Amino acid sequence: MAGLPRSGSTVLSAILNQNPRFYSGPSSPVLSTMYTVENHLANNELFTGYPKPEQAKNIISSIIDQFYDDVEKPVVIDKNRAWTARVPYIQGYIGQQAKIICPVRDIDEILTSMIMMIRRNPYREGQERINFIDEQLVKLNIPLSDDNRCEYIAGPQGILGQSLDAIQEGFKQGFSNRIHFVEYKNLVNNPGGTLKSLYEFLDEEYYEHTFDDLE
């Protein structure tokens, strides 16, 4: 699962977890760990001096299995917003056809939602913990304002900007058919139809979900 922030991925995971076949957890370090190990080996003089590419591939491929070896359900949905930019990792290292669930939402609604969250946890000088957006602006010596917050969130270093770039990268690489968009408005207003379409994409038998009293 990838997609944009504040677009329903958490509630979608809560719904999918009603299916006894599925496990859908919070964002995981699986993809970043795979990338770090691959990058380390590619730039390690000991490895490049005596390369063992097949063994390196086996090590990287085993990361996701090791991370989820405590999960006994047959379908695991790993969550990282960068998956859309790393489709070859799924097919090359995990050995499965890529299927990426991609929750999305109108950009202005995402920014509004994030600003509302920030206002519930405003920055005050001297406090130990602040929201991560204001924390970055303070470090960069940028005045705290909603305009500056939105510029940062949607910019190249912001959570929204990076997520959008990852989706665009997947399209540039020609993997649009591996990505299934879940519109936030559709999930909220027509969860049953939205889930049925998602199950068709996953090629899984539909499970009758309930959409009340979600936790």
mmCIF file of C-alpha atoms in Angstrom:
data_model
loop_
_atom_site.group_PDB
_atom_site.id
_atom_site.type_symbol
_atom_site.label_atom_id
_atom_site.label_comp_id
_atom_site.label_asym_id
_atom_site.label_seq_id
_atom_site.Cartn_x
_atom_site.Cartn_y
_atom_site.Cartn_z
ATOM 1 C CA MET A 1 0.000 0.000 0.000
ATOM 2 C CA ALA A 2 1.353 3.402 -0.977
ATOM 3 C CA GLY A 3 -0.565 6.569 -1.847
ATOM 4 C CA LEU A 4 -0.908 10.057 -0.417
ATOM 5 C CA PRO A 5 -1.014 11.106 3.250
ATOM 6 C CA ARG A 6 -4.368 11.828 4.908
ATOM 7 C CA SER A 7 -6.119 9.843 2.155
ATOM 8 C CA GLY A 8 -7.688 6.989 4.097
ATOM 9 C CA SER A 9 -4.943 4.361 4.217
ATOM 10 C CA THR A 10 -5.388 3.844 7.966
ATOM 11 C CA VAL A 11 -9.142 3.363 7.798
ATOM 12 C CA LEU A 12 -8.728 1.181 4.699
ATOM 13 C CA SER A 13 -6.302 -1.040 6.607
ATOM 14 C CA ALA A 14 -8.772 -1.289 9.483
ATOM 15 C CA ILE A 15 -11.451 -2.452 7.044
ATOM 16 C CA LEU A 16 -9.200 -4.956 5.252
ATOM 17 C CA ASN A 17 -8.090 -6.465 8.561
ATOM 18 C CA GLN A 18 -11.650 -7.684 9.101
ATOM 19 C CA ASN A 19 -10.848 -10.310 6.477
ATOM 20 C CA PRO A 20 -9.194 -13.241 8.303
ATOM 21 C CA ARG A 21 -6.915 -13.786 5.283
ATOM 22 C CA PHE A 22 -5.477 -10.267 5.397
ATOM 23 C CA TYR A 23 -2.886 -8.469 7.469
ATOM 24 C CA SER A 24 -2.525 -4.739 6.805
ATOM 25 C CA GLY A 25 -0.365 -2.902 9.316
ATOM 26 C CA PRO A 26 1.125 0.560 9.766
ATOM 27 C CA SER A 27 3.939 1.939 7.624
ATOM 28 C CA SER A 28 6.885 -0.464 7.772
ATOM 29 C CA PRO A 29 10.668 -0.189 7.294
ATOM 30 C CA VAL A 30 10.765 -3.108 4.823
ATOM 31 C CA LEU A 31 11.323 -1.088 1.648
ATOM 32 C CA SER A 32 13.863 1.294 3.179
ATOM 33 C CA THR A 33 15.760 -1.677 4.642
ATOM 34 C CA MET A 34 15.857 -3.430 1.271
ATOM 35 C CA TYR A 35 17.092 -0.252 -0.399
ATOM 36 C CA THR A 36 19.732 0.366 2.279
ATOM 37 C CA VAL A 37 21.135 -3.165 2.044
ATOM 38 C CA GLU A 38 21.191 -3.060 -1.755
ATOM 39 C CA ASN A 39 22.914 0.327 -1.766
ATOM 40 C CA HIS A 40 25.434 -0.772 0.870
ATOM 41 C CA LEU A 41 26.469 -3.857 -1.091
ATOM 42 C CA ALA A 42 26.673 -1.971 -4.370
ATOM 43 C CA ASN A 43 29.101 0.517 -2.817
ATOM 44 C CA ASN A 44 31.029 -1.855 -0.552
ATOM 45 C CA GLU A 45 34.570 -2.503 -1.795
ATOM 46 C CA LEU A 46 34.667 -5.920 -0.147
ATOM 47 C CA PHE A 47 31.548 -6.984 -2.018
ATOM 48 C CA THR A 48 32.535 -5.388 -5.333
ATOM 49 C CA GLY A 49 35.963 -7.042 -5.030
ATOM 50 C CA TYR A 50 34.359 -10.464 -4.559
ATOM 51 C CA PRO A 51 30.754 -10.111 -5.743
ATOM 52 C CA LYS A 52 28.138 -12.746 -4.991
ATOM 53 C CA PRO A 53 25.050 -11.314 -6.733
ATOM 54 C CA GLU A 54 22.812 -14.339 -6.218
ATOM 55 C CA GLN A 55 23.528 -14.423 -2.490
ATOM 56 C CA ALA A 56 22.991 -10.666 -2.261
ATOM 57 C CA LYS A 57 19.624 -11.058 -3.973
ATOM 58 C CA ASN A 58 18.657 -13.817 -1.531
ATOM 59 C CA ILE A 59 19.563 -11.619 1.439
ATOM 60 C CA ILE A 60 17.478 -8.687 0.190
ATOM 61 C CA SER A 61 14.608 -10.979 -0.818
ATOM 62 C CA SER A 62 14.486 -12.482 2.673
ATOM 63 C CA ILE A 63 13.937 -9.141 4.427
ATOM 64 C CA ILE A 64 10.180 -9.003 3.934
ATOM 65 C CA ASP A 65 9.740 -12.671 4.938
ATOM 66 C CA GLN A 66 11.798 -12.152 8.091
ATOM 67 C CA PHE A 67 9.971 -8.957 9.017
ATOM 68 C CA TYR A 68 6.568 -10.663 8.778
ATOM 69 C CA ASP A 69 7.498 -14.128 10.035
ATOM 70 C CA ASP A 70 5.235 -13.522 13.065
ATOM 71 C CA VAL A 71 2.210 -13.003 10.789
ATOM 72 C CA GLU A 72 0.407 -16.232 9.943
ATOM 73 C CA LYS A 73 -2.134 -14.796 7.511
ATOM 74 C CA PRO A 74 -1.666 -15.665 3.828
ATOM 75 C CA VAL A 75 -2.045 -12.097 2.502
ATOM 76 C CA VAL A 76 0.268 -9.395 3.860
ATOM 77 C CA ILE A 77 -0.124 -5.794 2.720
ATOM 78 C CA ASP A 78 3.072 -3.864 3.406
ATOM 79 C CA LYS A 79 2.685 -0.102 3.646
ATOM 80 C CA ASN A 80 5.221 2.414 2.381
ATOM 81 C CA ARG A 81 4.452 5.466 0.258
ATOM 82 C CA ALA A 82 7.543 4.842 -1.876
ATOM 83 C CA TRP A 83 6.402 1.460 -3.243
ATOM 84 C CA THR A 84 5.008 3.078 -6.409
ATOM 85 C CA ALA A 85 8.547 4.207 -7.257
ATOM 86 C CA ARG A 86 10.036 0.782 -6.501
ATOM 87 C CA VAL A 87 7.881 -1.652 -8.465
ATOM 88 C CA PRO A 88 10.965 -3.573 -9.731
ATOM 89 C CA TYR A 89 11.780 -4.414 -6.094
ATOM 90 C CA ILE A 90 8.492 -6.276 -5.772
ATOM 91 C CA GLN A 91 8.929 -8.245 -8.969
ATOM 92 C CA GLY A 92 12.696 -8.702 -8.728
ATOM 93 C CA TYR A 93 13.242 -9.394 -5.038
ATOM 94 C CA ILE A 94 9.855 -10.589 -3.782
ATOM 95 C CA GLY A 95 9.121 -12.504 -6.966
ATOM 96 C CA GLN A 96 5.479 -11.524 -7.310
ATOM 97 C CA GLN A 97 3.552 -9.423 -9.771
ATOM 98 C CA ALA A 98 3.310 -5.984 -8.227
ATOM 99 C CA LYS A 99 -0.093 -4.941 -6.891
ATOM 100 C CA ILE A 100 -0.067 -1.586 -5.156
ATOM 101 C CA ILE A 101 -3.096 -0.120 -3.400
ATOM 102 C CA CYS A 102 -2.857 3.653 -3.708
ATOM 103 C CA PRO A 103 -5.226 5.805 -1.608
ATOM 104 C CA VAL A 104 -5.502 9.341 -3.004
ATOM 105 C CA ARG A 105 -7.380 12.531 -2.219
ATOM 106 C CA ASP A 106 -7.712 16.064 -3.565
ATOM 107 C CA ILE A 107 -4.557 18.016 -2.741
ATOM 108 C CA ASP A 108 -6.399 20.951 -1.132
ATOM 109 C CA GLU A 109 -8.241 18.526 1.164
ATOM 110 C CA ILE A 110 -4.978 16.851 2.192
ATOM 111 C CA LEU A 111 -3.372 20.194 3.028
ATOM 112 C CA THR A 112 -6.489 21.319 4.916
ATOM 113 C CA SER A 113 -6.514 18.109 6.942
ATOM 114 C CA MET A 114 -2.827 18.457 7.834
ATOM 115 C CA ILE A 115 -3.168 22.141 8.801
ATOM 116 C CA MET A 116 -6.094 21.246 11.058
ATOM 117 C CA MET A 117 -3.951 18.601 12.761
ATOM 118 C CA ILE A 118 -1.124 21.101 13.220
ATOM 119 C CA ARG A 119 -3.477 23.640 14.767
ATOM 120 C CA ARG A 120 -4.550 21.036 17.305
ATOM 121 C CA ASN A 121 -0.882 20.683 18.252
ATOM 122 C CA PRO A 122 0.569 24.194 17.792
ATOM 123 C CA TYR A 123 4.238 25.030 18.247
ATOM 124 C CA ARG A 124 5.179 26.847 21.436
ATOM 125 C CA GLU A 125 8.723 27.968 22.057
ATOM 126 C CA GLY A 126 10.491 25.805 24.599
ATOM 127 C CA GLN A 127 8.170 22.806 24.370
ATOM 128 C CA GLU A 128 9.873 19.440 23.974
ATOM 129 C CA ARG A 129 7.623 17.877 21.350
ATOM 130 C CA ILE A 130 5.968 19.578 18.393
ATOM 131 C CA ASN A 131 4.359 18.360 15.187
ATOM 132 C CA PHE A 132 6.945 17.218 12.650
ATOM 133 C CA ILE A 133 6.061 19.912 10.077
ATOM 134 C CA ASP A 134 6.664 22.834 12.430
ATOM 135 C CA GLU A 135 9.746 21.069 13.761
ATOM 136 C CA GLN A 136 11.285 21.097 10.279
ATOM 137 C CA LEU A 137 10.321 24.717 9.630
ATOM 138 C CA VAL A 138 11.930 25.770 12.905
ATOM 139 C CA LYS A 139 15.123 23.891 11.985
ATOM 140 C CA LEU A 140 15.163 25.634 8.588
ATOM 141 C CA ASN A 141 14.477 29.018 10.203
ATOM 142 C CA ILE A 142 11.283 29.438 8.196
ATOM 143 C CA PRO A 143 8.510 31.536 9.821
ATOM 144 C CA LEU A 144 5.542 29.471 11.021
ATOM 145 C CA SER A 145 2.483 30.209 8.905
ATOM 146 C CA ASP A 146 -0.097 28.101 7.112
ATOM 147 C CA ASP A 147 1.267 29.220 3.728
ATOM 148 C CA ASN A 148 4.793 28.118 4.656
ATOM 149 C CA ARG A 149 3.516 24.867 6.097
ATOM 150 C CA CYS A 150 1.657 24.060 2.870
ATOM 151 C CA GLU A 151 4.706 25.001 0.770
ATOM 152 C CA TYR A 152 6.863 22.630 2.806
ATOM 153 C CA ILE A 153 4.341 19.752 2.909
ATOM 154 C CA ALA A 154 3.840 19.853 -0.869
ATOM 155 C CA GLY A 155 7.500 20.623 -1.657
ATOM 156 C CA PRO A 156 10.290 18.197 -2.592
ATOM 157 C CA GLN A 157 11.162 17.485 1.069
ATOM 158 C CA GLY A 158 7.571 17.308 2.288
ATOM 159 C CA ILE A 159 5.511 14.186 2.903
ATOM 160 C CA LEU A 160 2.971 15.114 0.214
ATOM 161 C CA GLY A 161 5.528 16.203 -2.375
ATOM 162 C CA GLN A 162 7.559 13.022 -1.962
ATOM 163 C CA SER A 163 4.433 10.843 -2.164
ATOM 164 C CA LEU A 164 3.322 12.549 -5.368
ATOM 165 C CA ASP A 165 6.797 12.105 -6.865
ATOM 166 C CA ALA A 166 6.702 8.384 -6.040
ATOM 167 C CA ILE A 167 3.371 7.938 -7.841
ATOM 168 C CA GLN A 168 4.620 9.861 -10.860
ATOM 169 C CA GLU A 169 7.768 7.726 -10.939
ATOM 170 C CA GLY A 170 5.663 4.570 -11.127
ATOM 171 C CA PHE A 171 3.847 5.980 -14.153
ATOM 172 C CA LYS A 172 7.079 7.093 -15.813
ATOM 173 C CA GLN A 173 8.429 3.551 -15.445
ATOM 174 C CA GLY A 174 5.312 2.164 -17.155
ATOM 175 C CA PHE A 175 3.717 0.482 -14.145
ATOM 176 C CA SER A 176 0.353 2.285 -14.096
ATOM 177 C CA ASN A 177 -1.448 -1.054 -14.528
ATOM 178 C CA ARG A 178 0.122 -2.258 -11.266
ATOM 179 C CA ILE A 179 -1.402 0.594 -9.258
ATOM 180 C CA HIS A 180 -5.011 0.646 -8.020
ATOM 181 C CA PHE A 181 -6.218 4.054 -6.902
ATOM 182 C CA VAL A 182 -8.669 4.291 -4.016
ATOM 183 C CA GLU A 183 -10.296 7.710 -3.966
ATOM 184 C CA TYR A 184 -10.916 8.969 -0.435
ATOM 185 C CA LYS A 185 -14.374 10.307 -1.318
ATOM 186 C CA ASN A 186 -15.366 6.963 -2.838
ATOM 187 C CA LEU A 187 -14.125 5.057 0.216
ATOM 188 C CA VAL A 188 -16.160 7.303 2.516
ATOM 189 C CA ASN A 189 -19.327 7.551 0.408
ATOM 190 C CA ASN A 190 -19.396 4.093 -1.201
ATOM 191 C CA PRO A 191 -17.166 1.758 0.818
ATOM 192 C CA GLY A 192 -18.859 -1.418 -0.428
ATOM 193 C CA GLY A 193 -18.365 -0.646 -4.113
ATOM 194 C CA THR A 194 -14.857 0.636 -3.478
ATOM 195 C CA LEU A 195 -13.868 -2.572 -1.668
ATOM 196 C CA LYS A 196 -15.359 -4.809 -4.370
ATOM 197 C CA SER A 197 -13.287 -3.031 -7.004
ATOM 198 C CA LEU A 198 -10.203 -3.422 -4.822
ATOM 199 C CA TYR A 199 -10.815 -7.159 -4.390
ATOM 200 C CA GLU A 200 -11.029 -7.563 -8.164
ATOM 201 C CA PHE A 201 -7.655 -5.856 -8.486
ATOM 202 C CA LEU A 202 -6.148 -8.123 -5.817
ATOM 203 C CA ASP A 203 -7.758 -11.195 -7.424
ATOM 204 C CA GLU A 204 -9.144 -12.203 -4.027
ATOM 205 C CA GLU A 205 -12.585 -13.555 -3.172
ATOM 206 C CA TYR A 206 -14.733 -10.742 -1.796
ATOM 207 C CA TYR A 207 -15.265 -10.620 1.942
ATOM 208 C CA GLU A 208 -18.392 -9.014 3.394
ATOM 209 C CA HIS A 209 -17.019 -6.135 5.434
ATOM 210 C CA THR A 210 -18.812 -3.965 7.949
ATOM 211 C CA PHE A 211 -18.203 -0.233 7.936
ATOM 212 C CA ASP A 212 -19.613 0.850 11.292
ATOM 213 C CA ASP A 213 -17.693 1.263 14.572
ATOM 214 C CA LEU A 214 -14.285 0.967 12.939
ATOM 215 C CA GLU A 215 -11.262 0.987 15.247
#
